């Protein structure tokens, strides 16, 4: 558990690669069952970023195709589909 806030994460490092699993409770964003149904009825547009300012490294899960480093270019976002 993170800081007792309900967020749970796990980081694995193996053969020079790292992976992580993160669980964020819907209650952080959605307050009731009706809102949950509405929010998960359509795909969400998302991107996941890693910024290492110390080493000037910028990574994103989805390519944004922007000339400058800008992780807010929504046309490059992927889709998160709830099933």
PDB file of C-alpha atoms in Angstrom:
ATOM      1  CA  UNK A   1       0.000   0.000   0.000  1.00  0.00           C
ATOM      2  CA  UNK A   2       1.261   3.477  -0.832  1.00  0.00           C
ATOM      3  CA  UNK A   3       0.865   6.047   1.929  1.00  0.00           C
ATOM      4  CA  UNK A   4      -2.250   4.472   3.395  1.00  0.00           C
ATOM      5  CA  UNK A   5      -4.364   6.078   0.688  1.00  0.00           C
ATOM      6  CA  UNK A   6      -5.554   2.870  -0.979  1.00  0.00           C
ATOM      7  CA  UNK A   7      -3.117   3.068  -3.891  1.00  0.00           C
ATOM      8  CA  UNK A   8      -1.143  -0.154  -4.240  1.00  0.00           C
ATOM      9  CA  UNK A   9       1.954  -0.615  -6.368  1.00  0.00           C
ATOM     10  CA  UNK A  10       4.499  -3.290  -7.099  1.00  0.00           C
ATOM     11  CA  UNK A  11       7.825  -2.719  -8.896  1.00  0.00           C
ATOM     12  CA  UNK A  12       9.856  -5.563 -10.404  1.00  0.00           C
ATOM     13  CA  UNK A  13      13.397  -5.279 -11.773  1.00  0.00           C
ATOM     14  CA  UNK A  14      14.763  -8.187 -13.788  1.00  0.00           C
ATOM     15  CA  UNK A  15      17.576  -8.413 -16.337  1.00  0.00           C
ATOM     16  CA  UNK A  16      17.872  -4.638 -16.601  1.00  0.00           C
ATOM     17  CA  UNK A  17      14.128  -4.103 -17.195  1.00  0.00           C
ATOM     18  CA  UNK A  18      11.535  -2.826 -14.764  1.00  0.00           C
ATOM     19  CA  UNK A  19       7.796  -3.284 -14.688  1.00  0.00           C
ATOM     20  CA  UNK A  20       5.207  -1.915 -12.331  1.00  0.00           C
ATOM     21  CA  UNK A  21       1.604  -2.627 -11.415  1.00  0.00           C
ATOM     22  CA  UNK A  22      -0.441   0.185  -9.928  1.00  0.00           C
ATOM     23  CA  UNK A  23      -3.948  -0.084  -8.496  1.00  0.00           C
ATOM     24  CA  UNK A  24      -5.828   3.197  -8.049  1.00  0.00           C
ATOM     25  CA  UNK A  25      -9.265   2.946  -6.442  1.00  0.00           C
ATOM     26  CA  UNK A  26     -12.124   4.382  -8.520  1.00  0.00           C
ATOM     27  CA  UNK A  27     -13.225   6.133  -5.331  1.00  0.00           C
ATOM     28  CA  UNK A  28     -10.448   8.668  -5.991  1.00  0.00           C
ATOM     29  CA  UNK A  29     -12.400   9.900  -9.026  1.00  0.00           C
ATOM     30  CA  UNK A  30     -15.903   8.491  -8.774  1.00  0.00           C
ATOM     31  CA  UNK A  31     -18.140   8.840  -5.756  1.00  0.00           C
ATOM     32  CA  UNK A  32     -21.117   6.552  -6.465  1.00  0.00           C
ATOM     33  CA  UNK A  33     -22.257   3.516  -8.478  1.00  0.00           C
ATOM     34  CA  UNK A  34     -24.208   5.550 -11.043  1.00  0.00           C
ATOM     35  CA  UNK A  35     -21.188   7.726 -11.838  1.00  0.00           C
ATOM     36  CA  UNK A  36     -19.050   4.588 -12.110  1.00  0.00           C
ATOM     37  CA  UNK A  37     -21.400   3.122 -14.749  1.00  0.00           C
ATOM     38  CA  UNK A  38     -21.307   6.355 -16.758  1.00  0.00           C
ATOM     39  CA  UNK A  39     -17.545   6.734 -16.484  1.00  0.00           C
ATOM     40  CA  UNK A  40     -16.745   3.189 -17.628  1.00  0.00           C
ATOM     41  CA  UNK A  41     -19.309   2.987 -20.450  1.00  0.00           C
ATOM     42  CA  UNK A  42     -16.897   4.606 -22.930  1.00  0.00           C
ATOM     43  CA  UNK A  43     -13.142   4.225 -23.440  1.00  0.00           C
ATOM     44  CA  UNK A  44     -10.871   6.643 -21.593  1.00  0.00           C
ATOM     45  CA  UNK A  45      -8.032   8.346 -23.483  1.00  0.00           C
ATOM     46  CA  UNK A  46      -4.802   7.858 -21.515  1.00  0.00           C
ATOM     47  CA  UNK A  47      -1.051   8.100 -21.642  1.00  0.00           C
ATOM     48  CA  UNK A  48       1.470   7.076 -19.024  1.00  0.00           C
ATOM     49  CA  UNK A  49       4.653   9.056 -18.486  1.00  0.00           C
ATOM     50  CA  UNK A  50       7.987   8.791 -16.768  1.00  0.00           C
ATOM     51  CA  UNK A  51      10.072  11.925 -16.346  1.00  0.00           C
ATOM     52  CA  UNK A  52      13.565  11.709 -14.879  1.00  0.00           C
ATOM     53  CA  UNK A  53      14.581  15.365 -14.579  1.00  0.00           C
ATOM     54  CA  UNK A  54      17.916  14.493 -12.986  1.00  0.00           C
ATOM     55  CA  UNK A  55      19.048  12.584 -16.096  1.00  0.00           C
ATOM     56  CA  UNK A  56      16.939  14.556 -18.621  1.00  0.00           C
ATOM     57  CA  UNK A  57      15.008  11.413 -19.664  1.00  0.00           C
ATOM     58  CA  UNK A  58      11.390  11.479 -20.852  1.00  0.00           C
ATOM     59  CA  UNK A  59       9.390   8.348 -21.646  1.00  0.00           C
ATOM     60  CA  UNK A  60       5.745   7.795 -22.525  1.00  0.00           C
ATOM     61  CA  UNK A  61       3.704   4.683 -23.245  1.00  0.00           C
ATOM     62  CA  UNK A  62       2.137   6.304 -26.322  1.00  0.00           C
ATOM     63  CA  UNK A  63       4.043   8.318 -28.924  1.00  0.00           C
ATOM     64  CA  UNK A  64       2.787  11.904 -29.084  1.00  0.00           C
ATOM     65  CA  UNK A  65       4.483  12.804 -32.422  1.00  0.00           C
ATOM     66  CA  UNK A  66       5.188  16.316 -31.250  1.00  0.00           C
ATOM     67  CA  UNK A  67       8.437  18.117 -32.098  1.00  0.00           C
ATOM     68  CA  UNK A  68       8.848  19.276 -28.517  1.00  0.00           C
ATOM     69  CA  UNK A  69       8.587  17.162 -25.385  1.00  0.00           C
ATOM     70  CA  UNK A  70       4.884  17.485 -24.620  1.00  0.00           C
ATOM     71  CA  UNK A  71       2.926  14.703 -22.973  1.00  0.00           C
ATOM     72  CA  UNK A  72      -0.387  16.550 -23.328  1.00  0.00           C
ATOM     73  CA  UNK A  73      -0.951  15.852 -27.042  1.00  0.00           C
ATOM     74  CA  UNK A  74      -4.194  13.910 -26.764  1.00  0.00           C
ATOM     75  CA  UNK A  75      -4.246  12.763 -30.408  1.00  0.00           C
ATOM     76  CA  UNK A  76      -1.442  10.368 -29.472  1.00  0.00           C
ATOM     77  CA  UNK A  77      -3.145   8.928 -26.401  1.00  0.00           C
ATOM     78  CA  UNK A  78      -4.141   5.281 -26.220  1.00  0.00           C
ATOM     79  CA  UNK A  79      -7.531   3.961 -25.115  1.00  0.00           C
ATOM     80  CA  UNK A  80      -8.347   2.337 -21.811  1.00  0.00           C
ATOM     81  CA  UNK A  81     -11.373   0.067 -22.266  1.00  0.00           C
ATOM     82  CA  UNK A  82     -13.278  -1.300 -19.287  1.00  0.00           C
ATOM     83  CA  UNK A  83     -14.707  -4.824 -19.587  1.00  0.00           C
TER      84      UNK A  83
END
